[in-house]
């Protein structure tokens, strides 16, 4: 996806403000010439030297003339920015293309182009542009990269004008800026066997949206484009307007990804922290399930649901997989720790049922929150939990023989409730844990009735 911004930079005008702006733009060379000129003029009066007076006037007037001419020059320059791509995974590079158009009838002088970027994206790029003819344009580009997810503003674009002698520099800024979205890293996941749900469109128990609206059991009003062969004449006669039969769509399996964002459940910060692992894991599962044809949604411990459209917040059939993935990736790009201390709000959202697959990424759980999480299993057709134990994440990977006693007790509680619970040690890869969760579900698959690939 490309993002762009455009704007214009023109010389400022005004009397008092213009003088101050011009003098403030004097470079070190210009200020030195001006100071030397003033000193020479004073010495000329004291010593009575006319030649020294002429030299002093020349030194003092030259930077003032340069500043006045540069300030009075009316450059009209248009600039635009294009990001390729506008959404990039953490650790990957994006290229920013800048374009400068001279829309005036006069050629420009030497220009220095500078774009403002956050420190995390790298050094501030600067480019020197030679004379741009009337109607001409110049294009330059630079690369940005961030290991931290987030949404970063680029801009505004700045032009620095200078005179041929280097006595004065003036800066003109454009008014527009663009946002670069750095999304979590997505790890490809292998397809595994899943009990209790169908693959995409299949034999699952949940019905998806019909093309015209929600699942329908009664006729609805005629809409432009409906097939006339679907007209329900009995209902038409009863209501006095055209009514058509609503057709049921093929069954579509559902998947809910629960992300625990409680600040008390995770320790540490940075790309290698437990919370960032959980965010990246949630992104990987969302993309994987969308690619498998599932209707998906993202829920946090605060009860927020993304995308928030369709029945129960699932991404409906009318919403493409790419759009749904983009919306959820944008949410995960900026998600942070919540102030909540429990999972009750997420449980309230899941309490309505759904009979779909539930994949949860959980931080540290005390006994009370482990019981809340255990009850969530009753409202889903299948449940997989990745539990990040804070104690193991505080140690080096080589020093982690296994989950702590407390974490082992929480995993046992979840498994007894029907979860396929997997502990996540520091430095673990999601692909291997994904396969391990599938192996733990092998026993449940024999009694769940029906399998699909996920």
GROMACS .gro file of C-alpha atoms in nm:
model
  454
    1UNK     CA    1   0.000   0.000   0.000
    2UNK     CA    2   0.134   0.348  -0.091
    3UNK     CA    3   0.071   0.659   0.111
    4UNK     CA    4   0.136   1.007  -0.017
    5UNK     CA    5   0.127   1.366   0.088
    6UNK     CA    6   0.163   1.688  -0.104
    7UNK     CA    7   0.205   2.052  -0.017
    8UNK     CA    8   0.363   2.378  -0.119
    9UNK     CA    9   0.637   2.593   0.027
   10UNK     CA   10   0.655   2.963  -0.054
   11UNK     CA   11   0.862   3.254   0.068
   12UNK     CA   12   0.716   3.444   0.361
   13UNK     CA   13   0.628   3.808   0.333
   14UNK     CA   14   0.606   4.092   0.580
   15UNK     CA   15   0.810   4.390   0.689
   16UNK     CA   16   0.917   4.365   1.054
   17UNK     CA   17   0.882   3.990   1.062
   18UNK     CA   18   1.064   3.964   0.731
   19UNK     CA   19   1.367   4.154   0.858
   20UNK     CA   20   1.391   3.935   1.165
   21UNK     CA   21   1.354   3.620   0.957
   22UNK     CA   22   1.625   3.729   0.714
   23UNK     CA   23   1.871   3.823   0.990
   24UNK     CA   24   1.798   3.501   1.181
   25UNK     CA   25   1.893   3.308   0.870
   26UNK     CA   26   2.249   3.443   0.858
   27UNK     CA   27   2.503   3.161   0.863
   28UNK     CA   28   2.826   3.164   1.064
   29UNK     CA   29   3.002   3.302   0.759
   30UNK     CA   30   2.742   3.577   0.720
   31UNK     CA   31   2.758   3.674   1.085
   32UNK     CA   32   3.138   3.680   1.072
   33UNK     CA   33   3.135   3.910   0.768
   34UNK     CA   34   2.883   4.138   0.937
   35UNK     CA   35   3.084   4.155   1.261
   36UNK     CA   36   3.406   4.215   1.070
   37UNK     CA   37   3.239   4.493   0.870
   38UNK     CA   38   3.109   4.667   1.181
   39UNK     CA   39   3.450   4.640   1.349
   40UNK     CA   40   3.622   4.778   1.037
   41UNK     CA   41   3.384   5.073   1.018
   42UNK     CA   42   3.444   5.161   1.384
   43UNK     CA   43   3.820   5.137   1.340
   44UNK     CA   44   3.799   5.351   1.027
   45UNK     CA   45   3.628   5.632   1.219
   46UNK     CA   46   3.873   5.605   1.507
   47UNK     CA   47   4.182   5.598   1.284
   48UNK     CA   48   4.045   5.823   1.011
   49UNK     CA   49   4.113   5.566   0.735
   50UNK     CA   50   3.879   5.606   0.438
   51UNK     CA   51   4.001   5.287   0.267
   52UNK     CA   52   3.928   5.084   0.578
   53UNK     CA   53   3.582   5.240   0.585
   54UNK     CA   54   3.513   5.117   0.232
   55UNK     CA   55   3.628   4.766   0.322
   56UNK     CA   56   3.411   4.767   0.633
   57UNK     CA   57   3.105   4.877   0.439
   58UNK     CA   58   3.163   4.603   0.181
   59UNK     CA   59   3.200   4.336   0.448
   60UNK     CA   60   2.892   4.453   0.638
   61UNK     CA   61   2.661   4.512   0.343
   62UNK     CA   62   2.735   4.186   0.157
   63UNK     CA   63   2.559   3.948   0.404
   64UNK     CA   64   2.267   4.191   0.439
   65UNK     CA   65   2.222   4.209   0.063
   66UNK     CA   66   2.242   3.830   0.033
   67UNK     CA   67   1.982   3.787   0.308
   68UNK     CA   68   1.748   4.043   0.148
   69UNK     CA   69   1.773   3.894  -0.200
   70UNK     CA   70   1.723   3.540  -0.069
   71UNK     CA   71   1.423   3.645   0.139
   72UNK     CA   72   1.262   3.835  -0.148
   73UNK     CA   73   1.304   3.547  -0.388
   74UNK     CA   74   0.960   3.396  -0.440
   75UNK     CA   75   1.013   3.029  -0.496
   76UNK     CA   76   0.696   2.827  -0.543
   77UNK     CA   77   0.780   2.462  -0.492
   78UNK     CA   78   0.544   2.165  -0.455
   79UNK     CA   79   0.653   1.851  -0.274
   80UNK     CA   80   0.506   1.503  -0.235
   81UNK     CA   81   0.596   1.189  -0.046
   82UNK     CA   82   0.517   0.825  -0.127
   83UNK     CA   83   0.575   0.526   0.100
   84UNK     CA   84   0.649   0.184  -0.045
   85UNK     CA   85   0.499   0.004   0.137
   86UNK     CA   86   0.298   0.203   0.389
   87UNK     CA   87   0.267  -0.098   0.620
   88UNK     CA   88   0.587  -0.292   0.692
   89UNK     CA   89   0.675  -0.568   0.940
   90UNK     CA   90   0.915  -0.488   1.224
   91UNK     CA   91   1.275  -0.535   1.119
   92UNK     CA   92   1.198  -0.478   0.750
   93UNK     CA   93   1.276  -0.173   0.540
   94UNK     CA   94   1.042   0.068   0.367
   95UNK     CA   95   1.141   0.314   0.097
   96UNK     CA   96   1.028   0.675   0.103
   97UNK     CA   97   1.012   0.856  -0.231
   98UNK     CA   98   1.026   1.236  -0.234
   99UNK     CA   99   0.939   1.454  -0.531
  100UNK     CA  100   0.998   1.827  -0.569
  101UNK     CA  101   0.828   2.027  -0.847
  102UNK     CA  102   0.915   2.386  -0.934
  103UNK     CA  103   0.577   2.539  -1.018
  104UNK     CA  104   0.703   2.897  -1.058
  105UNK     CA  105   0.839   3.075  -1.365
  106UNK     CA  106   1.180   3.127  -1.208
  107UNK     CA  107   1.455   2.869  -1.163
  108UNK     CA  108   1.552   2.782  -0.810
  109UNK     CA  109   1.894   2.813  -0.660
  110UNK     CA  110   2.073   2.548  -0.459
  111UNK     CA  111   1.823   2.362  -0.237
  112UNK     CA  112   1.878   2.133   0.057
  113UNK     CA  113   1.591   1.891   0.110
  114UNK     CA  114   1.534   1.745   0.455
  115UNK     CA  115   1.263   1.512   0.582
  116UNK     CA  116   1.182   1.481   0.951
  117UNK     CA  117   1.167   1.123   1.075
  118UNK     CA  118   1.153   0.979   1.428
  119UNK     CA  119   1.484   0.875   1.576
  120UNK     CA  120   1.379   0.508   1.588
  121UNK     CA  121   1.357   0.499   1.208
  122UNK     CA  122   1.714   0.612   1.154
  123UNK     CA  123   1.904   0.934   1.085
  124UNK     CA  124   1.731   1.234   0.933
  125UNK     CA  125   1.777   1.222   0.553
  126UNK     CA  126   1.922   1.524   0.373
  127UNK     CA  127   1.963   1.584   0.001
  128UNK     CA  128   2.127   1.866  -0.195
  129UNK     CA  129   1.940   1.960  -0.513
  130UNK     CA  130   2.096   2.165  -0.790
  131UNK     CA  131   1.915   2.435  -0.980
  132UNK     CA  132   1.561   2.326  -1.073
  133UNK     CA  133   1.438   2.478  -1.396
  134UNK     CA  134   1.085   2.626  -1.425
  135UNK     CA  135   0.838   2.338  -1.448
  136UNK     CA  136   1.113   2.089  -1.362
  137UNK     CA  137   1.115   1.827  -1.092
  138UNK     CA  138   1.359   1.624  -0.887
  139UNK     CA  139   1.304   1.284  -0.724
  140UNK     CA  140   1.503   1.129  -0.442
  141UNK     CA  141   1.442   0.841  -0.204
  142UNK     CA  142   1.567   0.700   0.124
  143UNK     CA  143   1.506   0.392   0.338
  144UNK     CA  144   1.371   0.362   0.692
  145UNK     CA  145   1.370   0.064   0.925
  146UNK     CA  146   1.241  -0.002   1.275
  147UNK     CA  147   1.270  -0.302   1.505
  148UNK     CA  148   0.983  -0.170   1.713
  149UNK     CA  149   0.624  -0.186   1.598
  150UNK     CA  150   0.421   0.134   1.601
  151UNK     CA  151   0.288   0.416   1.387
  152UNK     CA  152   0.552   0.676   1.306
  153UNK     CA  153   0.493   1.017   1.145
  154UNK     CA  154   0.712   1.122   0.853
  155UNK     CA  155   0.741   1.492   0.785
  156UNK     CA  156   0.688   1.769   0.740
  157UNK     CA  157   0.927   1.807   0.451
  158UNK     CA  158   1.166   2.101   0.476
  159UNK     CA  159   1.355   2.298   0.212
  160UNK     CA  160   1.663   2.498   0.305
  161UNK     CA  161   1.746   2.782   0.066
  162UNK     CA  162   2.092   2.938   0.050
  163UNK     CA  163   2.258   3.216  -0.147
  164UNK     CA  164   2.561   3.157  -0.375
  165UNK     CA  165   2.802   3.301  -0.117
  166UNK     CA  166   2.671   3.093   0.174
  167UNK     CA  167   2.589   3.403   0.378
  168UNK     CA  168   2.227   3.317   0.458
  169UNK     CA  169   2.004   3.010   0.485
  170UNK     CA  170   1.625   3.014   0.509
  171UNK     CA  171   1.403   2.715   0.581
  172UNK     CA  172   1.061   2.657   0.430
  173UNK     CA  173   0.839   2.376   0.557
  174UNK     CA  174   0.555   2.188   0.392
  175UNK     CA  175   0.240   2.131   0.592
  176UNK     CA  176   0.171   1.763   0.521
  177UNK     CA  177   0.307   1.446   0.672
  178UNK     CA  178   0.244   1.072   0.638
  179UNK     CA  179   0.232   0.777   0.875
  180UNK     CA  180   0.443   0.465   0.845
  181UNK     CA  181   0.286   0.167   1.021
  182UNK     CA  182   0.529  -0.093   1.153
  183UNK     CA  183   0.330  -0.409   1.223
  184UNK     CA  184   0.438  -0.709   1.433
  185UNK     CA  185   0.646  -0.979   1.270
  186UNK     CA  186   0.436  -1.266   1.135
  187UNK     CA  187   0.574  -1.618   1.156
  188UNK     CA  188   0.445  -1.870   0.901
  189UNK     CA  189   0.260  -2.153   1.071
  190UNK     CA  190   0.218  -2.508   0.941
  191UNK     CA  191  -0.133  -2.649   0.888
  192UNK     CA  192  -0.227  -2.892   1.164
  193UNK     CA  193  -0.531  -3.101   1.245
  194UNK     CA  194  -0.812  -2.938   1.440
  195UNK     CA  195  -1.103  -3.106   1.611
  196UNK     CA  196  -1.445  -2.953   1.644
  197UNK     CA  197  -1.428  -2.712   1.349
  198UNK     CA  198  -1.438  -2.733   0.975
  199UNK     CA  199  -1.186  -2.601   0.731
  200UNK     CA  200  -1.301  -2.262   0.610
  201UNK     CA  201  -1.629  -2.323   0.433
  202UNK     CA  202  -1.738  -2.671   0.538
  203UNK     CA  203  -1.925  -2.865   0.802
  204UNK     CA  204  -1.883  -2.632   1.098
  205UNK     CA  205  -2.188  -2.546   1.300
  206UNK     CA  206  -2.167  -2.169   1.258
  207UNK     CA  207  -2.330  -1.994   0.966
  208UNK     CA  208  -2.176  -1.694   0.799
  209UNK     CA  209  -2.339  -1.380   0.673
  210UNK     CA  210  -2.557  -1.403   0.370
  211UNK     CA  211  -2.462  -1.182   0.079
  212UNK     CA  212  -2.743  -0.939   0.156
  213UNK     CA  213  -2.719  -0.931   0.534
  214UNK     CA  214  -2.744  -1.156   0.837
  215UNK     CA  215  -2.850  -1.519   0.834
  216UNK     CA  216  -3.212  -1.520   0.733
  217UNK     CA  217  -3.505  -1.744   0.811
  218UNK     CA  218  -3.775  -1.512   0.667
  219UNK     CA  219  -3.804  -1.321   0.338
  220UNK     CA  220  -3.671  -0.969   0.312
  221UNK     CA  221  -3.743  -0.664   0.098
  222UNK     CA  222  -3.626  -0.660  -0.262
  223UNK     CA  223  -3.298  -0.482  -0.326
  224UNK     CA  224  -3.157  -0.362  -0.654
  225UNK     CA  225  -2.966  -0.645  -0.818
  226UNK     CA  226  -3.158  -0.931  -0.655
  227UNK     CA  227  -3.252  -1.218  -0.881
  228UNK     CA  228  -3.624  -1.199  -0.966
  229UNK     CA  229  -3.641  -1.577  -0.946
  230UNK     CA  230  -3.599  -1.540  -0.569
  231UNK     CA  231  -3.919  -1.333  -0.531
  232UNK     CA  232  -4.144  -1.475  -0.259
  233UNK     CA  233  -4.490  -1.400  -0.398
  234UNK     CA  234  -4.686  -1.492  -0.088
  235UNK     CA  235  -4.489  -1.248   0.127
  236UNK     CA  236  -4.507  -0.991  -0.153
  237UNK     CA  237  -4.887  -1.005  -0.147
  238UNK     CA  238  -4.891  -0.982   0.233
  239UNK     CA  239  -4.657  -0.682   0.262
  240UNK     CA  240  -4.756  -0.499  -0.053
  241UNK     CA  241  -4.398  -0.481  -0.182
  242UNK     CA  242  -4.155  -0.714  -0.349
  243UNK     CA  243  -4.008  -0.967  -0.104
  244UNK     CA  244  -3.729  -1.213  -0.186
  245UNK     CA  245  -3.610  -1.533  -0.023
  246UNK     CA  246  -3.288  -1.510   0.170
  247UNK     CA  247  -3.040  -1.774   0.078
  248UNK     CA  248  -2.811  -1.934   0.332
  249UNK     CA  249  -2.441  -1.920   0.258
  250UNK     CA  250  -2.198  -2.209   0.299
  251UNK     CA  251  -2.083  -2.265   0.652
  252UNK     CA  252  -1.776  -2.073   0.759
  253UNK     CA  253  -1.564  -2.167   1.059
  254UNK     CA  254  -1.473  -1.906   1.315
  255UNK     CA  255  -1.164  -1.831   1.515
  256UNK     CA  256  -1.119  -1.589   1.804
  257UNK     CA  257  -0.772  -1.474   1.909
  258UNK     CA  258  -0.751  -1.347   2.266
  259UNK     CA  259  -0.455  -1.125   2.353
  260UNK     CA  260  -0.378  -1.054   2.716
  261UNK     CA  261  -0.248  -0.697   2.742
  262UNK     CA  262  -0.251  -0.651   3.119
  263UNK     CA  263   0.051  -0.459   3.234
  264UNK     CA  264   0.070  -0.671   3.549
  265UNK     CA  265   0.092  -0.991   3.344
  266UNK     CA  266   0.412  -0.907   3.157
  267UNK     CA  267   0.753  -0.784   3.261
  268UNK     CA  268   1.018  -0.611   3.056
  269UNK     CA  269   1.004  -0.414   2.734
  270UNK     CA  270   1.168  -0.410   2.395
  271UNK     CA  271   1.163  -0.640   2.092
  272UNK     CA  272   1.265  -0.947   2.298
  273UNK     CA  273   1.009  -0.902   2.575
  274UNK     CA  274   0.731  -1.146   2.654
  275UNK     CA  275   0.460  -0.898   2.556
  276UNK     CA  276   0.610  -0.843   2.212
  277UNK     CA  277   0.627  -1.221   2.165
  278UNK     CA  278   0.258  -1.245   2.249
  279UNK     CA  279   0.166  -0.964   2.008
  280UNK     CA  280   0.368  -1.124   1.730
  281UNK     CA  281   0.212  -1.462   1.807
  282UNK     CA  282  -0.140  -1.320   1.790
  283UNK     CA  283  -0.061  -1.157   1.455
  284UNK     CA  284   0.076  -1.484   1.318
  285UNK     CA  285  -0.232  -1.681   1.420
  286UNK     CA  286  -0.469  -1.419   1.279
  287UNK     CA  287  -0.298  -1.420   0.941
  288UNK     CA  288  -0.275  -1.798   0.937
  289UNK     CA  289  -0.644  -1.849   1.010
  290UNK     CA  290  -0.749  -1.590   0.754
  291UNK     CA  291  -0.543  -1.770   0.494
  292UNK     CA  292  -0.722  -2.093   0.591
  293UNK     CA  293  -1.059  -1.931   0.516
  294UNK     CA  294  -1.178  -1.869   0.873
  295UNK     CA  295  -1.381  -1.575   0.997
  296UNK     CA  296  -1.160  -1.422   1.262
  297UNK     CA  297  -1.169  -1.159   1.531
  298UNK     CA  298  -0.927  -1.020   1.785
  299UNK     CA  299  -1.026  -0.969   2.149
  300UNK     CA  300  -0.820  -0.815   2.427
  301UNK     CA  301  -0.856  -0.849   2.802
  302UNK     CA  302  -1.039  -0.513   2.804
  303UNK     CA  303  -1.320  -0.662   2.594
  304UNK     CA  304  -1.236  -0.466   2.279
  305UNK     CA  305  -1.321  -0.654   1.960
  306UNK     CA  306  -1.155  -0.604   1.622
  307UNK     CA  307  -1.275  -0.570   1.346
  308UNK     CA  308  -1.604  -0.509   1.527
  309UNK     CA  309  -1.818  -0.572   1.217
  310UNK     CA  310  -2.037  -0.862   1.127
  311UNK     CA  311  -2.204  -1.091   1.380
  312UNK     CA  312  -2.027  -1.094   1.714
  313UNK     CA  313  -1.745  -0.884   1.573
  314UNK     CA  314  -1.618  -1.144   1.326
  315UNK     CA  315  -1.482  -1.033   0.990
  316UNK     CA  316  -1.778  -1.109   0.768
  317UNK     CA  317  -1.779  -1.252   0.418
  318UNK     CA  318  -1.827  -0.908   0.267
  319UNK     CA  319  -1.501  -0.796   0.419
  320UNK     CA  320  -1.200  -0.930   0.233
  321UNK     CA  321  -0.933  -1.121   0.414
  322UNK     CA  322  -0.675  -0.857   0.322
  323UNK     CA  323  -0.886  -0.574   0.467
  324UNK     CA  324  -0.958  -0.768   0.784
  325UNK     CA  325  -0.592  -0.856   0.826
  326UNK     CA  326  -0.487  -0.497   0.765
  327UNK     CA  327  -0.729  -0.364   1.025
  328UNK     CA  328  -0.615  -0.611   1.289
  329UNK     CA  329  -0.248  -0.559   1.203
  330UNK     CA  330  -0.291  -0.183   1.242
  331UNK     CA  331  -0.446  -0.245   1.582
  332UNK     CA  332  -0.163  -0.474   1.690
  333UNK     CA  333   0.094  -0.222   1.562
  334UNK     CA  334  -0.005   0.032   1.829
  335UNK     CA  335  -0.148  -0.187   2.104
  336UNK     CA  336   0.007  -0.144   2.446
  337UNK     CA  337  -0.041  -0.254   2.804
  338UNK     CA  338  -0.383  -0.205   2.959
  339UNK     CA  339  -0.454  -0.093   3.313
  340UNK     CA  340  -0.679  -0.393   3.378
  341UNK     CA  341  -0.598  -0.662   3.628
  342UNK     CA  342  -0.833  -0.939   3.514
  343UNK     CA  343  -0.985  -1.124   3.218
  344UNK     CA  344  -1.349  -1.082   3.319
  345UNK     CA  345  -1.432  -0.837   3.039
  346UNK     CA  346  -1.298  -1.073   2.777
  347UNK     CA  347  -1.498  -1.355   2.939
  348UNK     CA  348  -1.815  -1.144   2.914
  349UNK     CA  349  -1.759  -1.105   2.539
  350UNK     CA  350  -1.699  -1.477   2.496
  351UNK     CA  351  -1.987  -1.577   2.723
  352UNK     CA  352  -2.234  -1.546   2.438
  353UNK     CA  353  -2.076  -1.851   2.280
  354UNK     CA  354  -1.950  -1.893   1.929
  355UNK     CA  355  -1.851  -2.258   1.917
  356UNK     CA  356  -1.545  -2.164   1.719
  357UNK     CA  357  -1.176  -2.202   1.783
  358UNK     CA  358  -1.031  -1.989   2.063
  359UNK     CA  359  -0.656  -1.917   2.062
  360UNK     CA  360  -0.532  -1.723   2.365
  361UNK     CA  361  -0.197  -1.561   2.441
  362UNK     CA  362  -0.186  -1.513   2.817
  363UNK     CA  363   0.066  -1.360   3.054
  364UNK     CA  364   0.113  -1.445   3.420
  365UNK     CA  365  -0.205  -1.587   3.573
  366UNK     CA  366  -0.295  -1.600   3.936
  367UNK     CA  367  -0.542  -1.860   4.057
  368UNK     CA  368  -0.845  -1.636   4.010
  369UNK     CA  369  -0.759  -1.540   3.652
  370UNK     CA  370  -0.672  -1.900   3.570
  371UNK     CA  371  -1.024  -1.999   3.676
  372UNK     CA  372  -1.173  -1.724   3.457
  373UNK     CA  373  -0.969  -1.845   3.162
  374UNK     CA  374  -1.075  -2.204   3.231
  375UNK     CA  375  -1.442  -2.105   3.208
  376UNK     CA  376  -1.382  -1.953   2.863
  377UNK     CA  377  -1.327  -2.302   2.727
  378UNK     CA  378  -1.694  -2.386   2.786
  379UNK     CA  379  -1.796  -2.125   2.527
  380UNK     CA  380  -1.577  -2.243   2.239
  381UNK     CA  381  -1.553  -2.545   2.014
  382UNK     CA  382  -1.179  -2.575   2.071
  383UNK     CA  383  -0.930  -2.380   2.280
  384UNK     CA  384  -0.553  -2.339   2.265
  385UNK     CA  385  -0.362  -2.129   2.518
  386UNK     CA  386  -0.003  -2.006   2.503
  387UNK     CA  387   0.094  -1.905   2.856
  388UNK     CA  388   0.401  -1.684   2.899
  389UNK     CA  389   0.551  -1.742   3.241
  390UNK     CA  390   0.720  -1.429   3.370
  391UNK     CA  391   0.964  -1.624   3.585
  392UNK     CA  392   1.105  -1.817   3.289
  393UNK     CA  393   1.128  -1.501   3.079
  394UNK     CA  394   1.345  -1.339   3.342
  395UNK     CA  395   1.608  -1.609   3.288
  396UNK     CA  396   1.826  -1.692   2.993
  397UNK     CA  397   1.689  -1.959   2.753
  398UNK     CA  398   1.969  -2.201   2.844
  399UNK     CA  399   1.885  -2.167   3.213
  400UNK     CA  400   1.516  -2.255   3.174
  401UNK     CA  401   1.470  -2.627   3.240
  402UNK     CA  402   1.092  -2.600   3.222
  403UNK     CA  403   0.795  -2.402   3.349
  404UNK     CA  404   0.796  -2.280   3.705
  405UNK     CA  405   0.588  -2.452   3.972
  406UNK     CA  406   0.327  -2.178   3.959
  407UNK     CA  407   0.309  -2.185   3.581
  408UNK     CA  408   0.283  -2.565   3.580
  409UNK     CA  409  -0.015  -2.545   3.818
  410UNK     CA  410  -0.189  -2.291   3.592
  411UNK     CA  411  -0.130  -2.507   3.285
  412UNK     CA  412  -0.277  -2.805   3.468
  413UNK     CA  413  -0.591  -2.607   3.555
  414UNK     CA  414  -0.640  -2.503   3.194
  415UNK     CA  415  -0.585  -2.854   3.063
  416UNK     CA  416  -0.836  -2.998   3.308
  417UNK     CA  417  -1.088  -2.747   3.175
  418UNK     CA  418  -1.032  -2.870   2.819
  419UNK     CA  419  -0.767  -2.624   2.696
  420UNK     CA  420  -0.465  -2.731   2.497
  421UNK     CA  421  -0.231  -2.527   2.715
  422UNK     CA  422   0.134  -2.476   2.624
  423UNK     CA  423   0.395  -2.293   2.829
  424UNK     CA  424   0.608  -2.044   2.639
  425UNK     CA  425   0.971  -2.024   2.754
  426UNK     CA  426   1.196  -1.739   2.660
  427UNK     CA  427   1.334  -1.765   2.307
  428UNK     CA  428   1.079  -2.025   2.194
  429UNK     CA  429   0.954  -2.030   1.835
  430UNK     CA  430   0.583  -2.016   1.769
  431UNK     CA  431   0.599  -2.280   1.495
  432UNK     CA  432   0.724  -2.550   1.731
  433UNK     CA  433   0.474  -2.451   2.001
  434UNK     CA  434   0.199  -2.457   1.738
  435UNK     CA  435   0.288  -2.817   1.657
  436UNK     CA  436   0.311  -2.903   2.026
  437UNK     CA  437  -0.038  -2.765   2.085
  438UNK     CA  438  -0.162  -2.985   1.802
  439UNK     CA  439  -0.001  -3.291   1.961
  440UNK     CA  440  -0.171  -3.211   2.290
  441UNK     CA  441  -0.504  -3.195   2.107
  442UNK     CA  442  -0.460  -3.544   1.964
  443UNK     CA  443  -0.638  -3.704   2.256
  444UNK     CA  444  -0.928  -3.457   2.234
  445UNK     CA  445  -0.968  -3.505   1.860
  446UNK     CA  446  -1.083  -3.864   1.905
  447UNK     CA  447  -1.385  -3.754   2.109
  448UNK     CA  448  -1.473  -3.420   1.949
  449UNK     CA  449  -1.628  -3.561   1.633
  450UNK     CA  450  -1.495  -3.427   1.303
  451UNK     CA  451  -1.167  -3.270   1.215
  452UNK     CA  452  -1.046  -2.997   0.992
  453UNK     CA  453  -0.715  -2.839   0.906
  454UNK     CA  454  -0.607  -2.517   1.072
   0.00000   0.00000   0.00000
